[in-house]
């Protein structure tokens, strides 16, 4: 199902245009009729410098997609587009400055006109704007279990994880099992309180924490006995398994909030 979904997403202009942009130089070099038109005085083969640039691109894409936790075809493509286009930009300038300028114009134009599609499906997420707001919610009713994602808007792994968390929140949301998000890029006090490194090279973004009885019960990624971060790939299956969401959902469903607690909860939401 995930593969079929990815194929459907590839029909969107953002993806096929970026695929063409990422393969433009290689295509122009390898197709004889196109090569003789674009490069009339050059050979239709990659020279050593061009091969080095493409090889370096391949290494960078592999490392960055792995770091971002890319687990689907769409994730890999989204993570690699910017590096592939920068490499193509260098190659076009290397071949001819005029071709490089033309590619730059297309690069900028498509970036402005075709932004990456964002998740637009259903979700059941509370967005916390302050650390105090999160603390107040945790203390208000300790019978409510919270699963909160701490993220930044600029981190590729957080961007990749956003639709996964949204879908899971919609699937498992209950009155006493709720989902939240906190942007630690905008509210660094939360990162400091929960000991999350929000730097540019951080391996702790995103961090998902399960709160029970108003206190932290479980988090991913976590650290081992030697205080070394244990890598965690944030896909849907791993999230459900790590937080035992199926059993957690059944437990919360079997122990709903009492009517008095529900009225209090509704009243608080209206006041917000």
GROMACS .gro file of C-alpha atoms in nm:
model
  272
    1UNK     CA    1   0.000   0.000   0.000
    2UNK     CA    2   0.284   0.239   0.084
    3UNK     CA    3   0.447   0.176  -0.256
    4UNK     CA    4   0.119   0.238  -0.440
    5UNK     CA    5   0.071   0.557  -0.240
    6UNK     CA    6   0.422   0.671  -0.335
    7UNK     CA    7   0.352   0.605  -0.704
    8UNK     CA    8   0.037   0.814  -0.679
    9UNK     CA    9   0.231   1.100  -0.518
   10UNK     CA   10   0.487   1.088  -0.800
   11UNK     CA   11   0.217   1.214  -1.036
   12UNK     CA   12   0.226   1.550  -0.860
   13UNK     CA   13   0.421   1.816  -1.056
   14UNK     CA   14   0.668   1.877  -0.772
   15UNK     CA   15   0.809   1.526  -0.794
   16UNK     CA   16   0.831   1.465  -1.166
   17UNK     CA   17   0.967   1.815  -1.235
   18UNK     CA   18   1.236   1.768  -0.968
   19UNK     CA   19   1.321   1.423  -1.105
   20UNK     CA   20   1.374   1.578  -1.448
   21UNK     CA   21   1.584   1.857  -1.296
   22UNK     CA   22   1.793   1.603  -1.103
   23UNK     CA   23   1.859   1.391  -1.413
   24UNK     CA   24   1.889   1.675  -1.662
   25UNK     CA   25   2.266   1.676  -1.710
   26UNK     CA   26   2.302   1.298  -1.725
   27UNK     CA   27   2.013   1.278  -1.971
   28UNK     CA   28   2.160   1.549  -2.193
   29UNK     CA   29   2.493   1.366  -2.201
   30UNK     CA   30   2.361   1.015  -2.261
   31UNK     CA   31   2.096   1.079  -2.528
   32UNK     CA   32   2.287   1.122  -2.859
   33UNK     CA   33   2.033   1.344  -3.037
   34UNK     CA   34   2.006   1.570  -2.731
   35UNK     CA   35   2.380   1.571  -2.661
   36UNK     CA   36   2.476   1.687  -3.010
   37UNK     CA   37   2.227   1.974  -2.978
   38UNK     CA   38   2.320   2.087  -2.624
   39UNK     CA   39   2.694   2.013  -2.644
   40UNK     CA   40   2.784   2.061  -3.013
   41UNK     CA   41   3.158   2.086  -2.949
   42UNK     CA   42   3.191   1.840  -2.660
   43UNK     CA   43   3.198   1.462  -2.640
   44UNK     CA   44   2.882   1.284  -2.536
   45UNK     CA   45   3.061   1.110  -2.251
   46UNK     CA   46   3.128   1.208  -1.893
   47UNK     CA   47   3.485   1.321  -1.831
   48UNK     CA   48   3.673   1.247  -1.509
   49UNK     CA   49   3.565   1.570  -1.335
   50UNK     CA   50   3.199   1.513  -1.415
   51UNK     CA   51   3.222   1.154  -1.293
   52UNK     CA   52   3.381   1.272  -0.967
   53UNK     CA   53   3.100   1.522  -0.908
   54UNK     CA   54   2.831   1.257  -0.967
   55UNK     CA   55   3.010   1.004  -0.746
   56UNK     CA   56   3.038   1.262  -0.467
   57UNK     CA   57   2.666   1.339  -0.511
   58UNK     CA   58   2.580   0.971  -0.470
   59UNK     CA   59   2.774   0.951  -0.143
   60UNK     CA   60   2.615   1.269  -0.006
   61UNK     CA   61   2.264   1.153  -0.094
   62UNK     CA   62   2.319   0.814   0.072
   63UNK     CA   63   2.451   0.974   0.391
   64UNK     CA   64   2.187   1.247   0.413
   65UNK     CA   65   1.889   1.022   0.342
   66UNK     CA   66   2.011   0.776   0.602
   67UNK     CA   67   2.054   1.056   0.856
   68UNK     CA   68   1.705   1.183   0.782
   69UNK     CA   69   1.563   0.836   0.843
   70UNK     CA   70   1.417   0.806   0.495
   71UNK     CA   71   1.229   0.477   0.465
   72UNK     CA   72   1.007   0.520   0.159
   73UNK     CA   73   1.070   0.606  -0.204
   74UNK     CA   74   0.914   0.951  -0.158
   75UNK     CA   75   1.132   1.016   0.149
   76UNK     CA   76   1.447   0.927  -0.043
   77UNK     CA   77   1.352   1.148  -0.335
   78UNK     CA   78   1.257   1.445  -0.119
   79UNK     CA   79   1.581   1.420   0.078
   80UNK     CA   80   1.799   1.391  -0.233
   81UNK     CA   81   1.642   1.652  -0.465
   82UNK     CA   82   1.831   1.953  -0.332
   83UNK     CA   83   2.171   1.778  -0.347
   84UNK     CA   84   2.104   1.639  -0.694
   85UNK     CA   85   1.999   1.981  -0.825
   86UNK     CA   86   2.303   2.152  -0.675
   87UNK     CA   87   2.527   1.891  -0.840
   88UNK     CA   88   2.351   1.947  -1.172
   89UNK     CA   89   2.394   2.321  -1.129
   90UNK     CA   90   2.770   2.273  -1.088
   91UNK     CA   91   2.783   2.043  -1.390
   92UNK     CA   92   2.592   2.284  -1.614
   93UNK     CA   93   2.821   2.571  -1.515
   94UNK     CA   94   3.121   2.344  -1.570
   95UNK     CA   95   2.999   2.269  -1.922
   96UNK     CA   96   2.897   2.623  -2.016
   97UNK     CA   97   2.827   2.935  -1.810
   98UNK     CA   98   2.524   3.017  -2.026
   99UNK     CA   99   2.376   2.671  -1.961
  100UNK     CA  100   2.447   2.716  -1.590
  101UNK     CA  101   2.262   3.047  -1.582
  102UNK     CA  102   1.966   2.891  -1.764
  103UNK     CA  103   1.954   2.604  -1.517
  104UNK     CA  104   1.975   2.851  -1.226
  105UNK     CA  105   1.672   3.039  -1.357
  106UNK     CA  106   1.473   2.715  -1.382
  107UNK     CA  107   1.599   2.608  -1.036
  108UNK     CA  108   1.472   2.927  -0.873
  109UNK     CA  109   1.151   2.943  -1.076
  110UNK     CA  110   1.040   2.587  -0.997
  111UNK     CA  111   1.138   2.629  -0.630
  112UNK     CA  112   0.900   2.925  -0.604
  113UNK     CA  113   0.615   2.785  -0.813
  114UNK     CA  114   0.630   2.419  -0.703
  115UNK     CA  115   0.689   2.389  -0.327
  116UNK     CA  116   0.699   2.040  -0.181
  117UNK     CA  117   0.347   1.909  -0.106
  118UNK     CA  118   0.265   1.900   0.265
  119UNK     CA  119   0.041   1.658   0.450
  120UNK     CA  120  -0.323   1.769   0.429
  121UNK     CA  121  -0.500   1.468   0.580
  122UNK     CA  122  -0.680   1.438   0.914
  123UNK     CA  123  -0.493   1.475   1.240
  124UNK     CA  124  -0.574   1.502   1.612
  125UNK     CA  125  -0.283   1.705   1.744
  126UNK     CA  126  -0.258   1.981   2.004
  127UNK     CA  127   0.012   2.235   1.915
  128UNK     CA  128   0.177   2.378   2.224
  129UNK     CA  129   0.307   2.732   2.195
  130UNK     CA  130   0.486   2.750   2.530
  131UNK     CA  131   0.657   2.506   2.762
  132UNK     CA  132   0.431   2.631   3.042
  133UNK     CA  133   0.128   2.537   2.834
  134UNK     CA  134   0.254   2.181   2.797
  135UNK     CA  135   0.331   2.155   3.170
  136UNK     CA  136  -0.014   2.287   3.257
  137UNK     CA  137  -0.180   2.030   3.030
  138UNK     CA  138   0.022   1.744   3.181
  139UNK     CA  139  -0.069   1.850   3.534
  140UNK     CA  140  -0.434   1.928   3.465
  141UNK     CA  141  -0.549   1.569   3.437
  142UNK     CA  142  -0.291   1.299   3.506
  143UNK     CA  143  -0.530   1.031   3.384
  144UNK     CA  144  -0.469   1.154   3.029
  145UNK     CA  145  -0.175   0.992   2.851
  146UNK     CA  146   0.013   1.224   2.617
  147UNK     CA  147   0.245   1.146   2.327
  148UNK     CA  148   0.433   1.461   2.230
  149UNK     CA  149   0.672   1.522   1.941
  150UNK     CA  150   0.946   1.779   1.990
  151UNK     CA  151   1.061   1.902   1.650
  152UNK     CA  152   1.196   2.188   1.441
  153UNK     CA  153   1.051   2.312   1.113
  154UNK     CA  154   1.388   2.307   0.932
  155UNK     CA  155   1.501   1.953   1.019
  156UNK     CA  156   1.450   1.703   0.730
  157UNK     CA  157   1.379   1.411   0.965
  158UNK     CA  158   1.108   1.616   1.140
  159UNK     CA  159   0.952   1.710   0.806
  160UNK     CA  160   0.953   1.345   0.698
  161UNK     CA  161   0.799   1.232   1.028
  162UNK     CA  162   0.521   1.496   1.036
  163UNK     CA  163   0.266   1.309   0.816
  164UNK     CA  164   0.338   0.981   1.000
  165UNK     CA  165   0.266   1.139   1.339
  166UNK     CA  166  -0.045   1.310   1.201
  167UNK     CA  167  -0.189   0.982   1.069
  168UNK     CA  168  -0.110   0.796   1.392
  169UNK     CA  169  -0.268   1.072   1.601
  170UNK     CA  170  -0.588   1.048   1.402
  171UNK     CA  171  -0.595   0.669   1.427
  172UNK     CA  172  -0.528   0.639   1.802
  173UNK     CA  173  -0.671   0.958   1.951
  174UNK     CA  174  -0.897   0.918   2.254
  175UNK     CA  175  -1.013   1.155   2.528
  176UNK     CA  176  -0.751   1.004   2.755
  177UNK     CA  177  -0.488   0.933   2.487
  178UNK     CA  178  -0.385   1.255   2.322
  179UNK     CA  179  -0.112   1.374   2.088
  180UNK     CA  180   0.082   1.699   2.090
  181UNK     CA  181   0.367   1.881   1.918
  182UNK     CA  182   0.616   2.141   2.036
  183UNK     CA  183   0.850   2.335   1.806
  184UNK     CA  184   1.174   2.351   2.006
  185UNK     CA  185   1.324   2.570   1.736
  186UNK     CA  186   1.085   2.846   1.840
  187UNK     CA  187   1.066   2.747   2.207
  188UNK     CA  188   1.417   2.638   2.312
  189UNK     CA  189   1.316   2.633   2.681
  190UNK     CA  190   1.130   2.309   2.612
  191UNK     CA  191   1.441   2.157   2.452
  192UNK     CA  192   1.645   2.256   2.756
  193UNK     CA  193   1.391   2.115   3.003
  194UNK     CA  194   1.364   1.779   2.827
  195UNK     CA  195   1.736   1.762   2.743
  196UNK     CA  196   1.693   1.767   2.366
  197UNK     CA  197   1.976   1.895   2.149
  198UNK     CA  198   1.814   2.131   1.898
  199UNK     CA  199   2.135   2.219   1.711
  200UNK     CA  200   2.182   2.193   1.335
  201UNK     CA  201   2.367   1.860   1.364
  202UNK     CA  202   2.142   1.713   1.633
  203UNK     CA  203   2.057   1.343   1.619
  204UNK     CA  204   1.770   1.396   1.868
  205UNK     CA  205   1.527   1.554   1.624
  206UNK     CA  206   1.254   1.464   1.630
  207UNK     CA  207   1.213   1.336   1.986
  208UNK     CA  208   0.886   1.168   2.085
  209UNK     CA  209   0.802   1.142   2.456
  210UNK     CA  210   0.523   0.943   2.617
  211UNK     CA  211   0.386   1.105   2.933
  212UNK     CA  212   0.193   0.900   3.189
  213UNK     CA  213   0.057   1.043   3.514
  214UNK     CA  214   0.198   1.378   3.409
  215UNK     CA  215   0.556   1.249   3.394
  216UNK     CA  216   0.787   1.123   3.123
  217UNK     CA  217   0.749   0.747   3.085
  218UNK     CA  218   0.926   0.666   2.756
  219UNK     CA  219   1.106   0.847   2.477
  220UNK     CA  220   1.260   0.786   2.136
  221UNK     CA  221   1.540   0.825   2.055
  222UNK     CA  222   1.689   0.730   2.390
  223UNK     CA  223   2.040   0.676   2.527
  224UNK     CA  224   2.207   0.351   2.629
  225UNK     CA  225   2.396   0.272   2.949
  226UNK     CA  226   2.707   0.444   2.818
  227UNK     CA  227   2.507   0.764   2.756
  228UNK     CA  228   2.527   0.712   2.380
  229UNK     CA  229   2.228   0.799   2.165
  230UNK     CA  230   2.046   0.496   2.025
  231UNK     CA  231   1.940   0.568   1.667
  232UNK     CA  232   1.568   0.538   1.593
  233UNK     CA  233   1.399   0.542   1.251
  234UNK     CA  234   1.072   0.731   1.275
  235UNK     CA  235   0.837   0.538   1.051
  236UNK     CA  236   0.483   0.430   1.137
  237UNK     CA  237   0.562   0.068   1.224
  238UNK     CA  238   0.855   0.159   1.450
  239UNK     CA  239   0.650   0.424   1.629
  240UNK     CA  240   0.363   0.185   1.700
  241UNK     CA  241   0.600  -0.086   1.817
  242UNK     CA  242   0.823   0.133   2.035
  243UNK     CA  243   0.530   0.292   2.221
  244UNK     CA  244   0.314  -0.022   2.213
  245UNK     CA  245   0.033   0.189   2.072
  246UNK     CA  246  -0.213  -0.092   2.009
  247UNK     CA  247  -0.208  -0.207   2.371
  248UNK     CA  248  -0.192   0.151   2.498
  249UNK     CA  249  -0.499   0.236   2.292
  250UNK     CA  250  -0.694  -0.064   2.422
  251UNK     CA  251  -0.599   0.014   2.782
  252UNK     CA  252  -0.707   0.378   2.751
  253UNK     CA  253  -1.026   0.281   2.571
  254UNK     CA  254  -1.113   0.035   2.848
  255UNK     CA  255  -1.062   0.305   3.111
  256UNK     CA  256  -1.234   0.618   2.973
  257UNK     CA  257  -1.255   0.946   3.158
  258UNK     CA  258  -1.554   0.983   3.387
  259UNK     CA  259  -1.831   1.221   3.285
  260UNK     CA  260  -1.718   1.486   3.530
  261UNK     CA  261  -1.365   1.471   3.391
  262UNK     CA  262  -1.494   1.489   3.035
  263UNK     CA  263  -1.698   1.802   3.110
  264UNK     CA  264  -1.393   1.961   3.268
  265UNK     CA  265  -1.189   1.871   2.960
  266UNK     CA  266  -1.446   2.017   2.721
  267UNK     CA  267  -1.469   2.336   2.926
  268UNK     CA  268  -1.094   2.378   2.918
  269UNK     CA  269  -1.080   2.329   2.540
  270UNK     CA  270  -1.349   2.598   2.490
  271UNK     CA  271  -1.159   2.840   2.708
  272UNK     CA  272  -0.849   2.784   2.488
   0.00000   0.00000   0.00000
